[in-house]
Amino acid sequence: MPTEIQVEIFSRVAKISRAGVRNLIAAIPPLATSAAVPLVYKNLNLHPLTIHPLASLTRYNDLMDRCLASGNLHAHYIRGIQEYFHNNNVDEGLPHLRTAAEGLYDNAIYLYGIIMLCRGETAVGQSMLDSLGWRENKKHADTCWKRIKRSIHGIKVIRLPSYTTAFMTTRATITCHPDNISDRCDTCYYYKQITKFVFII
């Protein structure tokens, strides 16, 4: 079987699960070299680590490095959370989240967008959240936020001064049901999402 076909097979299996790649290698050991290539690392499904991003701080170091070098969106999202929230290294974490968001990873789109809103980058933040289609149906964006909360669970999230400023500034413009976090119209949607992020609701 040509090498390029082997790589394509591993790449497709990698999108489904890391366990699938391991099982394929175990079943056909001679194919192992075709799995250790950038395309496979780029597509490797790291979903379990997106749920528990701190797990890769002490384990999976080589895997994370290879995935990051290959442009894996999950890996950038994971490293972004580690740096931005756990290590409080904003300058290091934000580019990783931006890379994942620009690569169209939904959770990263939401997280990068809400961070931009809270940093006063209103146009960027709103554009990111808008791309998730909340005006038509808020369910998708809400699901992203639930996943993000799970990802940052157990991490002490520092409330930066810019977050409070964004919250207060936006709140001052809201006249429609400002104290009902669940009731979100086109006017107060961004404010309610900022509130959820600032207070991790």
PDB file of N, CA, C and O in Angstrom, residues 94-119:
ATOM      1  N   LEU A  94      -3.170  33.753  24.772  1.00  0.00           N
ATOM      2  CA  LEU A  94      -4.122  34.327  23.819  1.00  0.00           C
ATOM      3  C   LEU A  94      -3.834  33.944  22.364  1.00  0.00           C
ATOM      4  O   LEU A  94      -4.772  33.617  21.619  1.00  0.00           O
ATOM      5  N   PRO A  95      -2.573  33.948  21.914  1.00  0.00           N
ATOM      6  CA  PRO A  95      -2.312  33.540  20.528  1.00  0.00           C
ATOM      7  C   PRO A  95      -2.738  32.100  20.233  1.00  0.00           C
ATOM      8  O   PRO A  95      -3.192  31.804  19.122  1.00  0.00           O
ATOM      9  N   HIS A  96      -2.607  31.227  21.216  1.00  0.00           N
ATOM     10  CA  HIS A  96      -3.048  29.844  21.007  1.00  0.00           C
ATOM     11  C   HIS A  96      -4.566  29.793  20.834  1.00  0.00           C
ATOM     12  O   HIS A  96      -5.075  29.081  19.950  1.00  0.00           O
ATOM     13  N   LEU A  97      -5.292  30.533  21.661  1.00  0.00           N
ATOM     14  CA  LEU A  97      -6.749  30.557  21.544  1.00  0.00           C
ATOM     15  C   LEU A  97      -7.172  31.187  20.223  1.00  0.00           C
ATOM     16  O   LEU A  97      -8.129  30.730  19.586  1.00  0.00           O
ATOM     17  N   ARG A  98      -6.454  32.214  19.811  1.00  0.00           N
ATOM     18  CA  ARG A  98      -6.775  32.852  18.522  1.00  0.00           C
ATOM     19  C   ARG A  98      -6.557  31.882  17.364  1.00  0.00           C
ATOM     20  O   ARG A  98      -7.380  31.802  16.450  1.00  0.00           O
ATOM     21  N   THR A  99      -5.452  31.134  17.423  1.00  0.00           N
ATOM     22  CA  THR A  99      -5.166  30.162  16.365  1.00  0.00           C
ATOM     23  C   THR A  99      -6.273  29.126  16.271  1.00  0.00           C
ATOM     24  O   THR A  99      -6.742  28.787  15.178  1.00  0.00           O
ATOM     25  N   ALA A 100      -6.714  28.618  17.418  1.00  0.00           N
ATOM     26  CA  ALA A 100      -7.785  27.621  17.427  1.00  0.00           C
ATOM     27  C   ALA A 100      -9.096  28.222  16.929  1.00  0.00           C
ATOM     28  O   ALA A 100      -9.857  27.568  16.215  1.00  0.00           O
ATOM     29  N   ALA A 101      -9.362  29.467  17.304  1.00  0.00           N
ATOM     30  CA  ALA A 101     -10.595  30.136  16.873  1.00  0.00           C
ATOM     31  C   ALA A 101     -10.575  30.398  15.369  1.00  0.00           C
ATOM     32  O   ALA A 101     -11.570  30.150  14.668  1.00  0.00           O
ATOM     33  N   GLU A 102      -9.457  30.873  14.867  1.00  0.00           N
ATOM     34  CA  GLU A 102      -9.350  31.156  13.441  1.00  0.00           C
ATOM     35  C   GLU A 102      -9.383  29.873  12.615  1.00  0.00           C
ATOM     36  O   GLU A 102      -9.719  29.899  11.432  1.00  0.00           O
ATOM     37  N   GLY A 103      -9.051  28.756  13.262  1.00  0.00           N
ATOM     38  CA  GLY A 103      -9.155  27.465  12.595  1.00  0.00           C
ATOM     39  C   GLY A 103     -10.554  26.883  12.656  1.00  0.00           C
ATOM     40  O   GLY A 103     -10.798  25.766  12.217  1.00  0.00           O
ATOM     41  N   LEU A 104     -11.483  27.655  13.249  1.00  0.00           N
ATOM     42  CA  LEU A 104     -12.907  27.316  13.314  1.00  0.00           C
ATOM     43  C   LEU A 104     -13.239  26.199  14.300  1.00  0.00           C
ATOM     44  O   LEU A 104     -14.169  25.411  14.080  1.00  0.00           O
ATOM     45  N   TYR A 105     -12.481  26.120  15.389  1.00  0.00           N
ATOM     46  CA  TYR A 105     -12.846  25.218  16.483  1.00  0.00           C
ATOM     47  C   TYR A 105     -13.845  25.964  17.360  1.00  0.00           C
ATOM     48  O   TYR A 105     -13.525  26.982  17.970  1.00  0.00           O
ATOM     49  N   ASP A 106     -15.072  25.471  17.427  1.00  0.00           N
ATOM     50  CA  ASP A 106     -16.182  26.217  18.012  1.00  0.00           C
ATOM     51  C   ASP A 106     -15.928  26.695  19.440  1.00  0.00           C
ATOM     52  O   ASP A 106     -16.222  27.851  19.772  1.00  0.00           O
ATOM     53  N   ASN A 107     -15.434  25.816  20.307  1.00  0.00           N
ATOM     54  CA  ASN A 107     -15.200  26.225  21.692  1.00  0.00           C
ATOM     55  C   ASN A 107     -14.200  27.375  21.756  1.00  0.00           C
ATOM     56  O   ASN A 107     -14.342  28.298  22.563  1.00  0.00           O
ATOM     57  N   ALA A 108     -13.191  27.313  20.914  1.00  0.00           N
ATOM     58  CA  ALA A 108     -12.185  28.382  20.883  1.00  0.00           C
ATOM     59  C   ALA A 108     -12.770  29.673  20.321  1.00  0.00           C
ATOM     60  O   ALA A 108     -12.415  30.771  20.772  1.00  0.00           O
ATOM     61  N   ILE A 109     -13.647  29.553  19.350  1.00  0.00           N
ATOM     62  CA  ILE A 109     -14.303  30.745  18.789  1.00  0.00           C
ATOM     63  C   ILE A 109     -15.042  31.476  19.894  1.00  0.00           C
ATOM     64  O   ILE A 109     -14.921  32.700  20.051  1.00  0.00           O
ATOM     65  N   TYR A 110     -15.820  30.724  20.674  1.00  0.00           N
ATOM     66  CA  TYR A 110     -16.579  31.351  21.759  1.00  0.00           C
ATOM     67  C   TYR A 110     -15.637  31.940  22.798  1.00  0.00           C
ATOM     68  O   TYR A 110     -15.788  33.105  23.202  1.00  0.00           O
ATOM     69  N   LEU A 111     -14.667  31.150  23.246  1.00  0.00           N
ATOM     70  CA  LEU A 111     -13.792  31.606  24.324  1.00  0.00           C
ATOM     71  C   LEU A 111     -12.958  32.806  23.901  1.00  0.00           C
ATOM     72  O   LEU A 111     -12.854  33.787  24.652  1.00  0.00           O
ATOM     73  N   TYR A 112     -12.388  32.753  22.718  1.00  0.00           N
ATOM     74  CA  TYR A 112     -11.595  33.886  22.237  1.00  0.00           C
ATOM     75  C   TYR A 112     -12.496  35.105  22.066  1.00  0.00           C
ATOM     76  O   TYR A 112     -12.107  36.233  22.418  1.00  0.00           O
ATOM     77  N   GLY A 113     -13.702  34.882  21.548  1.00  0.00           N
ATOM     78  CA  GLY A 113     -14.626  35.992  21.340  1.00  0.00           C
ATOM     79  C   GLY A 113     -15.013  36.672  22.642  1.00  0.00           C
ATOM     80  O   GLY A 113     -15.005  37.905  22.737  1.00  0.00           O
ATOM     81  N   ILE A 114     -15.348  35.889  23.662  1.00  0.00           N
ATOM     82  CA  ILE A 114     -15.776  36.488  24.928  1.00  0.00           C
ATOM     83  C   ILE A 114     -14.608  37.167  25.627  1.00  0.00           C
ATOM     84  O   ILE A 114     -14.770  38.210  26.281  1.00  0.00           O
ATOM     85  N   ILE A 115     -13.408  36.614  25.489  1.00  0.00           N
ATOM     86  CA  ILE A 115     -12.228  37.267  26.063  1.00  0.00           C
ATOM     87  C   ILE A 115     -11.994  38.604  25.375  1.00  0.00           C
ATOM     88  O   ILE A 115     -11.691  39.617  26.029  1.00  0.00           O
ATOM     89  N   MET A 116     -12.148  38.633  24.058  1.00  0.00           N
ATOM     90  CA  MET A 116     -11.968  39.894  23.328  1.00  0.00           C
ATOM     91  C   MET A 116     -12.996  40.932  23.774  1.00  0.00           C
ATOM     92  O   MET A 116     -12.668  42.115  23.954  1.00  0.00           O
ATOM     93  N   LEU A 117     -14.234  40.505  23.966  1.00  0.00           N
ATOM     94  CA  LEU A 117     -15.254  41.429  24.463  1.00  0.00           C
ATOM     95  C   LEU A 117     -14.851  41.986  25.819  1.00  0.00           C
ATOM     96  O   LEU A 117     -15.002  43.186  26.079  1.00  0.00           O
ATOM     97  N   CYS A 118     -14.328  41.121  26.672  1.00  0.00           N
ATOM     98  CA  CYS A 118     -13.956  41.541  28.024  1.00  0.00           C
ATOM     99  C   CYS A 118     -12.653  42.331  28.064  1.00  0.00           C
ATOM    100  O   CYS A 118     -12.330  42.936  29.090  1.00  0.00           O
ATOM    101  N   ARG A 119     -11.930  42.311  26.985  1.00  0.00           N
ATOM    102  CA  ARG A 119     -10.704  43.104  26.889  1.00  0.00           C
ATOM    103  C   ARG A 119     -10.951  44.431  26.153  1.00  0.00           C
ATOM    104  O   ARG A 119     -10.028  45.181  25.894  1.00  0.00           O
TER     105      ARG A 119
END
